[in-house]
Each structure stands twice: as structure tokens, then as C-alpha cells.
Coordinates of C-alpha atoms in Angstrom, one line a residue:
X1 CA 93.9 68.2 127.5
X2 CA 90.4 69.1 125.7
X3 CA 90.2 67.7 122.3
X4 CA 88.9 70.0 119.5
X5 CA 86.0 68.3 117.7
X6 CA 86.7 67.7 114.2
X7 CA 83.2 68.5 112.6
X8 CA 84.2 72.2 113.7
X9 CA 86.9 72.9 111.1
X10 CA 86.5 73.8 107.1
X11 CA 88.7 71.8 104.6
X12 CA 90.8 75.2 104.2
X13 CA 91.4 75.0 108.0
X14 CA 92.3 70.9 108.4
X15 CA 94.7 72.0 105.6
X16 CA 96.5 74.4 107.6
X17 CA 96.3 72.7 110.5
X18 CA 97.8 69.6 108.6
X19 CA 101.0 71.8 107.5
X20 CA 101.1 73.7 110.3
X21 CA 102.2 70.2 112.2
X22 CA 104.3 69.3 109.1
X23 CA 101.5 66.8 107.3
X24 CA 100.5 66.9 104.1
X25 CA 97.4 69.1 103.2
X26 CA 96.1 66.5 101.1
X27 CA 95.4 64.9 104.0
X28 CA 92.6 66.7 104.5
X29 CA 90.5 65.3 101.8
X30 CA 91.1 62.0 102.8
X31 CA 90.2 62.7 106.6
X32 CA 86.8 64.4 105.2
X33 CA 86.6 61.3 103.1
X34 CA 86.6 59.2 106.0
X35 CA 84.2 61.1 108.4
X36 CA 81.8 62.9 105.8
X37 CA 81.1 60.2 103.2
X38 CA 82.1 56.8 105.1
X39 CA 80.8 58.1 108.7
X40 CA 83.8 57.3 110.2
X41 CA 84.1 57.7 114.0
X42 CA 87.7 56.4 114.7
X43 CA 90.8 57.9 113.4
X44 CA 92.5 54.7 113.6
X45 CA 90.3 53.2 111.1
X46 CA 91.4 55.9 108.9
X47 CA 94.2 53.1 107.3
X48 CA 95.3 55.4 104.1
X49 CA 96.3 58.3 106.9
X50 CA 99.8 57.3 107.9
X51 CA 100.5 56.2 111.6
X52 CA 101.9 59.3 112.8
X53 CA 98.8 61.5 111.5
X54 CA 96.3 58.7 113.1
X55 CA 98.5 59.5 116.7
X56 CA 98.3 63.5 115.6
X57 CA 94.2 63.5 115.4
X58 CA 93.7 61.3 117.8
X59 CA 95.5 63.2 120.8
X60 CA 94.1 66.3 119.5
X61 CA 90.5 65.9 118.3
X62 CA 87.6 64.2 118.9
X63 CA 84.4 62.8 116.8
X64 CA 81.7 62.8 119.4
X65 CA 78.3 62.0 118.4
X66 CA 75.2 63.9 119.9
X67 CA 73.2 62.0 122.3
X68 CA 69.8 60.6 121.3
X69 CA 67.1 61.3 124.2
X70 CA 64.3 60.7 122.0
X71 CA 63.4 59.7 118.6
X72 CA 59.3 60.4 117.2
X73 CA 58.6 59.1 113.8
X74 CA 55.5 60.1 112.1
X75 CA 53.2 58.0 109.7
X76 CA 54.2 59.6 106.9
X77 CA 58.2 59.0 107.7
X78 CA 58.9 62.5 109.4
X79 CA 61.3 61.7 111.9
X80 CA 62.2 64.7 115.2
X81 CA 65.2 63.4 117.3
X82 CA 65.7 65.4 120.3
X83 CA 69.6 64.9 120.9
X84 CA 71.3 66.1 123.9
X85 CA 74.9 67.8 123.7
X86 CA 77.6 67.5 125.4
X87 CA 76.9 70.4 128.1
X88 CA 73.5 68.3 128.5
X89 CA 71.2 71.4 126.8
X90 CA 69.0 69.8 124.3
X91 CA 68.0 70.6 120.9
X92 CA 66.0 69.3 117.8
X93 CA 66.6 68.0 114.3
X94 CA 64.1 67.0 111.9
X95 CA 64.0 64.3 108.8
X96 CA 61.8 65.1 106.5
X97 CA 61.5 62.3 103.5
X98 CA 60.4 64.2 100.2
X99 CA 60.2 62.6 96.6
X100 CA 63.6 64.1 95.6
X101 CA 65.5 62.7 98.8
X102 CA 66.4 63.4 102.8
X103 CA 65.6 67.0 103.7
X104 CA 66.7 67.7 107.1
X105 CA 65.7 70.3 109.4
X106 CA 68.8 71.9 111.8
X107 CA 68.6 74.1 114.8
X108 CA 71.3 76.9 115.4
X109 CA 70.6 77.6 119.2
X110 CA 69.6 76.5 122.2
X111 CA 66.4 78.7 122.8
X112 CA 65.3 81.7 120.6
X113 CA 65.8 85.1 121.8
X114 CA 63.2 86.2 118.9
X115 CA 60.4 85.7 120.8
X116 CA 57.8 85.0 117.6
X117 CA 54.4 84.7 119.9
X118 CA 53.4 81.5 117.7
X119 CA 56.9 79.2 117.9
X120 CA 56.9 76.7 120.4
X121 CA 60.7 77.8 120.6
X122 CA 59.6 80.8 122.2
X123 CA 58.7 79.3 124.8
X124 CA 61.8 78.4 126.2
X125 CA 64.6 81.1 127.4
X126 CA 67.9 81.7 125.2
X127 CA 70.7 79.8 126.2
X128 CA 73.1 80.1 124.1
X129 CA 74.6 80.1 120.3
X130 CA 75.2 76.3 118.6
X131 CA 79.0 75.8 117.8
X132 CA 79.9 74.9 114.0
X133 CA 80.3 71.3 114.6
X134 CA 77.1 71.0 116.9
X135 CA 75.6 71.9 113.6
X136 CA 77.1 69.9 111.5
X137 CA 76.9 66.5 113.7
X138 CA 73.2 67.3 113.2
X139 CA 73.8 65.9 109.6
X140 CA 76.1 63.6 110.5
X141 CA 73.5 62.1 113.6
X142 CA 71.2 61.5 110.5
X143 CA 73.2 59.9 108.0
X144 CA 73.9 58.0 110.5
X145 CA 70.3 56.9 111.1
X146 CA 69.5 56.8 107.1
X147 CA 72.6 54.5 106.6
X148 CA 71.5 51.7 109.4
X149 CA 68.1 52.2 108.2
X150 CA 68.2 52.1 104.2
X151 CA 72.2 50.2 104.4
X152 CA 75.5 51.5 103.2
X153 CA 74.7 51.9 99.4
X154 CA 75.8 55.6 98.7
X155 CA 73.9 55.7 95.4
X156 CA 70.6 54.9 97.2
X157 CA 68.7 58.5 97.6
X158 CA 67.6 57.5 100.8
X159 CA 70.5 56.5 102.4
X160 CA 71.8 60.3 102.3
X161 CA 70.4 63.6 103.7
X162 CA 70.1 65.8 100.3
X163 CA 68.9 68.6 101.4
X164 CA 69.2 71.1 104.4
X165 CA 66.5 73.6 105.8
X166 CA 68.1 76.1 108.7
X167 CA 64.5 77.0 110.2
X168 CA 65.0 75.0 113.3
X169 CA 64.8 76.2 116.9
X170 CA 66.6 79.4 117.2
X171 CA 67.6 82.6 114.3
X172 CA 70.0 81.6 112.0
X173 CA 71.3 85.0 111.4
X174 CA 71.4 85.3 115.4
X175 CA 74.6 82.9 115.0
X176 CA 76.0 84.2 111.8
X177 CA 79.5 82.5 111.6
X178 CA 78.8 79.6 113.0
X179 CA 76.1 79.2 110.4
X180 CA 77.9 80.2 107.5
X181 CA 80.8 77.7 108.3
X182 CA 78.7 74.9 108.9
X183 CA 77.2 75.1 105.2
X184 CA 80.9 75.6 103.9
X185 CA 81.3 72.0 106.0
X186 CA 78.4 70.5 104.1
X187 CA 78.1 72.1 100.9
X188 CA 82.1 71.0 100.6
X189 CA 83.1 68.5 97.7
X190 CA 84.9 66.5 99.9
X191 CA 82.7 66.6 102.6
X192 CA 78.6 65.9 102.2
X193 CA 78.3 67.5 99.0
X194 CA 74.6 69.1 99.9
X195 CA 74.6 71.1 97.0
X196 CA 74.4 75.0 97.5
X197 CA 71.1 75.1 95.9
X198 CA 69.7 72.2 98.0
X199 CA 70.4 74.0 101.2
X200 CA 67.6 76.8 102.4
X201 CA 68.2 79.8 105.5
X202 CA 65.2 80.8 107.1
X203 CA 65.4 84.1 109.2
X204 CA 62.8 85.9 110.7
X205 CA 64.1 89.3 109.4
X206 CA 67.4 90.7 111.0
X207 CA 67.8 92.7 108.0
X208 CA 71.8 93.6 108.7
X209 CA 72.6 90.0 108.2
X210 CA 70.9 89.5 105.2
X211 CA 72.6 92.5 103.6
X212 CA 75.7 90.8 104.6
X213 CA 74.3 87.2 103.4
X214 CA 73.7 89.0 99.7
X215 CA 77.3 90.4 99.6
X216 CA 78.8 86.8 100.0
X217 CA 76.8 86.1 96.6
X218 CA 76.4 82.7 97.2
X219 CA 73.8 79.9 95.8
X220 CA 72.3 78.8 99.3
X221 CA 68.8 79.6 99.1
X222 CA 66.9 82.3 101.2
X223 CA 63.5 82.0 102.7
X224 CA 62.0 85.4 104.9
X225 CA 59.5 83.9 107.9
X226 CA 56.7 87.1 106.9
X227 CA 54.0 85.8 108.4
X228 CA 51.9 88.8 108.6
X229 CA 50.8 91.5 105.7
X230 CA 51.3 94.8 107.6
X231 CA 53.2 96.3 110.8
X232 CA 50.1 95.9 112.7
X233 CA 49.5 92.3 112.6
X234 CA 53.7 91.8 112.5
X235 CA 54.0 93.7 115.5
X236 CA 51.9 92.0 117.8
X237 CA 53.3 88.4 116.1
X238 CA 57.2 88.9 115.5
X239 CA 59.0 91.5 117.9
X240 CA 62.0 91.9 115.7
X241 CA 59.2 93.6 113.0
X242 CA 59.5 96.4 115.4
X243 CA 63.3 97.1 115.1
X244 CA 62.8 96.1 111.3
X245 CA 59.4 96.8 110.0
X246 CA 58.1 95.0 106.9
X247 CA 59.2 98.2 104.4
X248 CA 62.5 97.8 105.7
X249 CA 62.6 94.3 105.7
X250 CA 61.5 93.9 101.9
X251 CA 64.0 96.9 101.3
X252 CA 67.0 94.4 102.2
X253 CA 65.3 91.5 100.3
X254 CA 65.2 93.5 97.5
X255 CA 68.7 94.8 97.8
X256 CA 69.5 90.5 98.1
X257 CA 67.5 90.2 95.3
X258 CA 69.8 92.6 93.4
X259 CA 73.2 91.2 94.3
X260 CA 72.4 87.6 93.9
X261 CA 69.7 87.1 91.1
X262 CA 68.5 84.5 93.5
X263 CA 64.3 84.7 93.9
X264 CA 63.3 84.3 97.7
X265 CA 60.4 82.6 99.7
X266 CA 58.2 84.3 101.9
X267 CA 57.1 82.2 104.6
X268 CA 53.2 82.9 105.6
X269 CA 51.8 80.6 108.8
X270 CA 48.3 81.2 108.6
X271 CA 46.6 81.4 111.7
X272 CA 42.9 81.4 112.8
X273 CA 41.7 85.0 112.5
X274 CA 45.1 86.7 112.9
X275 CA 46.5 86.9 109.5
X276 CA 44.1 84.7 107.2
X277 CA 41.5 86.8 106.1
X278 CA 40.6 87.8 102.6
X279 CA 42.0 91.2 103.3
X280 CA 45.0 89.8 104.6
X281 CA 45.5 87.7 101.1
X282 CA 44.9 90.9 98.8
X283 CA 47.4 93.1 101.0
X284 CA 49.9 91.1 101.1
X285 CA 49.7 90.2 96.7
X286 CA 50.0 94.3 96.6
X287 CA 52.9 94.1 99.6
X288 CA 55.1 91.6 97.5
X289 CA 54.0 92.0 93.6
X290 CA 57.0 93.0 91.4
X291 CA 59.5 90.8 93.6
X292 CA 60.8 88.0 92.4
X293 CA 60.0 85.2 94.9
X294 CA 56.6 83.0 96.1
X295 CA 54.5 82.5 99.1
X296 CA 55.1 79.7 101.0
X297 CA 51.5 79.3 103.0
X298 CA 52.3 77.1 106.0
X299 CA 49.4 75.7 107.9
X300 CA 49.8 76.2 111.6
X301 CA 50.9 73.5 114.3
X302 CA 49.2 74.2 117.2
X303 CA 51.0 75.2 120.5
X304 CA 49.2 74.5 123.4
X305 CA 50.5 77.3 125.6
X306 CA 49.2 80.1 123.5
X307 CA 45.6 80.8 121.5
X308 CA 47.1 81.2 118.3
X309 CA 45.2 77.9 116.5
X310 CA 45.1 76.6 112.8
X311 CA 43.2 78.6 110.0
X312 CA 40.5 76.9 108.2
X313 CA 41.0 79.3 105.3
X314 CA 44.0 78.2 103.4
X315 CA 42.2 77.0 100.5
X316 CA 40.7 80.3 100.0
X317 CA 43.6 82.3 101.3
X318 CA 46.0 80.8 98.2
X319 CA 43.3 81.2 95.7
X320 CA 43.4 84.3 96.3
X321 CA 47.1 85.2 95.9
X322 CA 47.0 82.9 93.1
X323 CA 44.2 85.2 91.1
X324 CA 46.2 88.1 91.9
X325 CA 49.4 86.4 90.2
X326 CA 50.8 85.8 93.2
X327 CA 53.2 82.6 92.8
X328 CA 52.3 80.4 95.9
X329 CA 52.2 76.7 96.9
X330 CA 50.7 75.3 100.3
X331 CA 53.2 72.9 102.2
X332 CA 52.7 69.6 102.9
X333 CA 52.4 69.0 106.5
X334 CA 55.1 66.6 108.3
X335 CA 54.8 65.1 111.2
X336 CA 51.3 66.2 111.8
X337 CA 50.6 62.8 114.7
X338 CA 53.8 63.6 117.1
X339 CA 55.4 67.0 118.1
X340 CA 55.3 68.8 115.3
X341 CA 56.1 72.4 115.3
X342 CA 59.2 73.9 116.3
X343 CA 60.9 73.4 119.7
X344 CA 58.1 71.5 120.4
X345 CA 59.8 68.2 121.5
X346 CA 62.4 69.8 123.5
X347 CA 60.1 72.5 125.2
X348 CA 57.5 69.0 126.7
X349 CA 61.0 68.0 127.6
X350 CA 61.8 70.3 129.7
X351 CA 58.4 71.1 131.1
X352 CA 57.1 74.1 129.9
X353 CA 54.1 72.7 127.8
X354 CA 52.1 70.6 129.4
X355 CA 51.6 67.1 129.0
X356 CA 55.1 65.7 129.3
X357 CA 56.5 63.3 127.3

């Protein structure tokens, strides 16, 4: 019989589960205890869980770890593990060490049917949707890491991930549910206890999810991949701006705005003489003025198989948002002496940049 993995079920679902087969939902807590905060990969080690339960998960569920392929760490501690799952499709995950803790970077799917003509993502065909618990073992693959690398103090910073950015390979909002349960997973008290505000969604702009995302008034923070200051430019960078054009993107960020009282980010990759000129800095202060959010400017890691390469304008380009009172920061670059950008790792991987690894 095929075992359920355990990193796919909610606390509020174990529970049922639990009484369901005549255990004790308390149990629950105990079992997210053990895998969650201990990193527990045996349910017989699990002594507090009476014999009969042990038996019960054991037959019925498994705690499989994802397959390390290959593991890049950057001079300035950025770590990108490309880890295989269990139907051999690979992804990526991404360890970013920041001053206040472990950010990690997750991927939802395998591929990205968005087609953004600068992600190194893009490059490789849609496969399919990440499950829940391929998600979450993403977290739990790095804790791992961080707890043989920094020991098994749980009040050492490092020793934890902290924080969680969804902008890996693939749409977030492409893979809704899954996405949604897998920060109920880690957000949980019992489980890694990634605090709502410490965990960030990225989406390109599928603007019927992000109406739903509002109505779900949670804390989770929301970050809208722009990238461009008008239809033109966003056109010929982001497909998905034609189905959802930038006035009725902002429309439905507004609308999020509204519901959740949350302020948004507004991702910008600048790129050489595509979206980086003056112009482009003054339209897009008099595109976003009046919302509450800030600009994220992003420099751009190059992609080999496309022309798209880094601006040498940032300085000027956040200047000028910032004498426009336009909140904005530039972000640090990670990882800038291995693979980088997005889907990078995994696209050399399979062959479709050049250069293999």
C-alpha cells in the first residue's frame, strides 16, 4: 500500500485523522512536535506517542526527505540546493542568510507556464503543480542543513529558517491550494512557527487569485513581480500582462490593499535598456503614487539564453523614484558567483542552458 507523506496534512487534518482511527487529537501536536521542531524522521522515535499510534503512522505514512543532487554555496553564504523528488523531476530551493535570520526561497512547480521572457524558469516546459508536502519538505531539507551546520541549539537564529519567500521557480497562485496549505503547515504554532508576517508570496499578476488571497485577510505578505511601467514594455516581458494589463493588475492590488490594510511590494528587475530609463523611473512613480507599498529594484541575473542583460542605471533609476517620494530600496544581491537567478541550477541540469554543470 502507498504511504501518505506526513508533511502533506494541516494540524486540523492529523486531528481528524487521529480520531477518525480512535486516537487522541492531541496527538497531533505532539507528532508536529516531533517532525517540525525536533526534525524527526522515524515514528518510532516518537517515545511519548503510544505504541499502537507509532504502528498506525508507520503503516500509513511516510517522512521522505527530498534528494540532494547538488548543493552551490556562494561567498556571501547563499546556499541553491537542487533536490530531486520522488518522481525524479527536480526543483530548487534557496538559503538566503540575512541579519535577522534564515530566509528561504521555495519553488511551487516543476517548470513555469508564465513564460516571463527574462526567468531562467522559462526556459524549461511546465511539468506539473508541487504537492503540499513537496513544499513543505523544502523547509524541512533546510533545517535540516542549518541544524548539522550551526548544531541543535533551537534558540540559535541560525540554526532555524525564519523566514519564507514563495518567488521560486514556478507561479504561486498557479498552485493555489497547495500553496495556501503549505503556509498553514509552517506558519502553524505547533509546527515551524514562521511567523505570518515573516512569510512573503510573489506572483507575477493572476489577478483572480489575488482577489481571492485578500478575502482570506491574512498577515502573509504580498509582493507583485511589475517589472515594467506600461503595457508596452509588460507585454513584450510578462505574457500574463496581456490577459491582465497593469490597470487591472493595480485595480486588484488596490482592492487587497483595501481588505487587508496590508502595504504591498512591487518587484522591478531592471534590465539594460528595456525598462531602466529615466522615463521608465518617472512613469512608473505616477503609475504607483497614492498606493501604499515600495519598489523593490532588483538588479538582473543574467540568463545566458536570452539578450536581456544587467542595467547599469540602478543608482540613477532609484534616485529618481526616491525624488518623486517614491518609497524604494535596491536588493542586495545573493549568490551573485554560482547560479543565481531563478531555475537556473535546474535548467544547466537538464541541458537547456549551456555550459552544464
Amino acid at each position: 500500500m502507498e504511504k501518505n507523506s506526513i508533511f502533506s496534512y494541516t494540524i486540523e487534518e492529523l486531528q481528524n485523522i487521529l480520531l477518525e482511527n480512535n486516537f487522541n487529537k492531541f496527538s497531533a501536536s505532539q507528532i508536529f512536535d516531533w517532525i517540525y521542531i525536533k526534525l524527526e524522521t522515524d515514528f518510532n522515535n516518537m517515545t511519548n506517542l503510544s505504541k499502537e499510534l507509532r504502528q498506525f503512522l508507520t503503516e500509513n505514512f511516510s517522512i521522505n526527505l527530498l534528494k540532494d543532487l547538488v548543493t552551490e554555496e556562494s561567498k556571501d553564504g547563499t546556499i541553491k540546493i537542487l533536490f530531486m523528488l520522488d518522481d525524479k523531476r527536480t526543483i530548487e530551493t534557496v538559503l538566503m542568510p540575512q541579519k535577522y535570520g534564515q530566509s528561504v526561497c521555495v519553488t511551487t512547480q516543476v517548470g513555469c507556464r508564465m513564460a516571463c521572457k527574462f526567468c531562467a524558469s522559462g526556459l524549461i516546459k511546465t511539468e506539473r503543480n508541487l504537492s503540499t508536502d513537496e513544499i513543505v519538505r523544502q523547509i524541512f531539507s533546510m533545517n535540516v542543513y542549518l541544524r548539522k551546520k550551526y548544531g541543535d541549539d533551537l534558540d540559535n537564529p541560525r540554526a532555524r529558517v525564519s523566514h519564507i519567500v514563495v518567488m521560486g521557480i514556478g507561479e504561486p497562485f498557479d498552485n493555489f491550494q497547495n500553496v495556501m496549505n503549505f503556509i498553514d503547515i509552517i506558519n502553524c504554532a505547533k509546527g515551524f512557527q514562521i511567523g505570518a508576517r515573516h512569510i512573503t508570496i510573489s506572483t507575477c499578476g493572476v489577478v483572480p487569485k489575488i482577489r481571492e488571497f485578500a478575502d482570506l485577510k491574512t498577515q502573509i505578505n504580498l509582493a507583485i513581480s511589475l517589472h515594467a511601467s506600461n503595457d508596452e514594455v509588460r507585454n513584450q516581458m510578462m505574457p500574463i500582462n496581456k490577459a491582465f494589463p497593469i490597470a487591472v493588475l493595480l485595480e486588484a492590488v488596490r482592492y487587497y490593499i483595501s481588505v487587508t490594510n496590508r502595504r504591498v511590494t512591487f518587484e522591478y528587475i531592471l534590465i539594460d535598456n528595456v525598462n531602466d530609463k529615466p522615463e521608465h523611473a518617472n512613469e512608473l512613480a505616477r503609475l504607483i503614487r497614492g498606493i501604499n507599498g515600495y519598489v523593490n529594484l532588483i538588479p538582473y541575473n543574467e540568463v545566458e539564453e536570452n539578450e536581456y542583460r544587467k542595467s547599469t542605471r540602478v543608482d540613477e533609476f532609484f534616485k529618481i523614484l526616491k525624488k518623486q517620494g517614491i518609497n524604494a530600496i535596491v536588493r542586495k544581491e545573493f549568490g551573485s558567483d554560482i547560479d543565481a537567478a531563478c531555475g537556473q541550477l535546474r535548467a544547466k541540469r537538464e541541458g537547456v542552458i549551456k555550459n552544464e554543470i
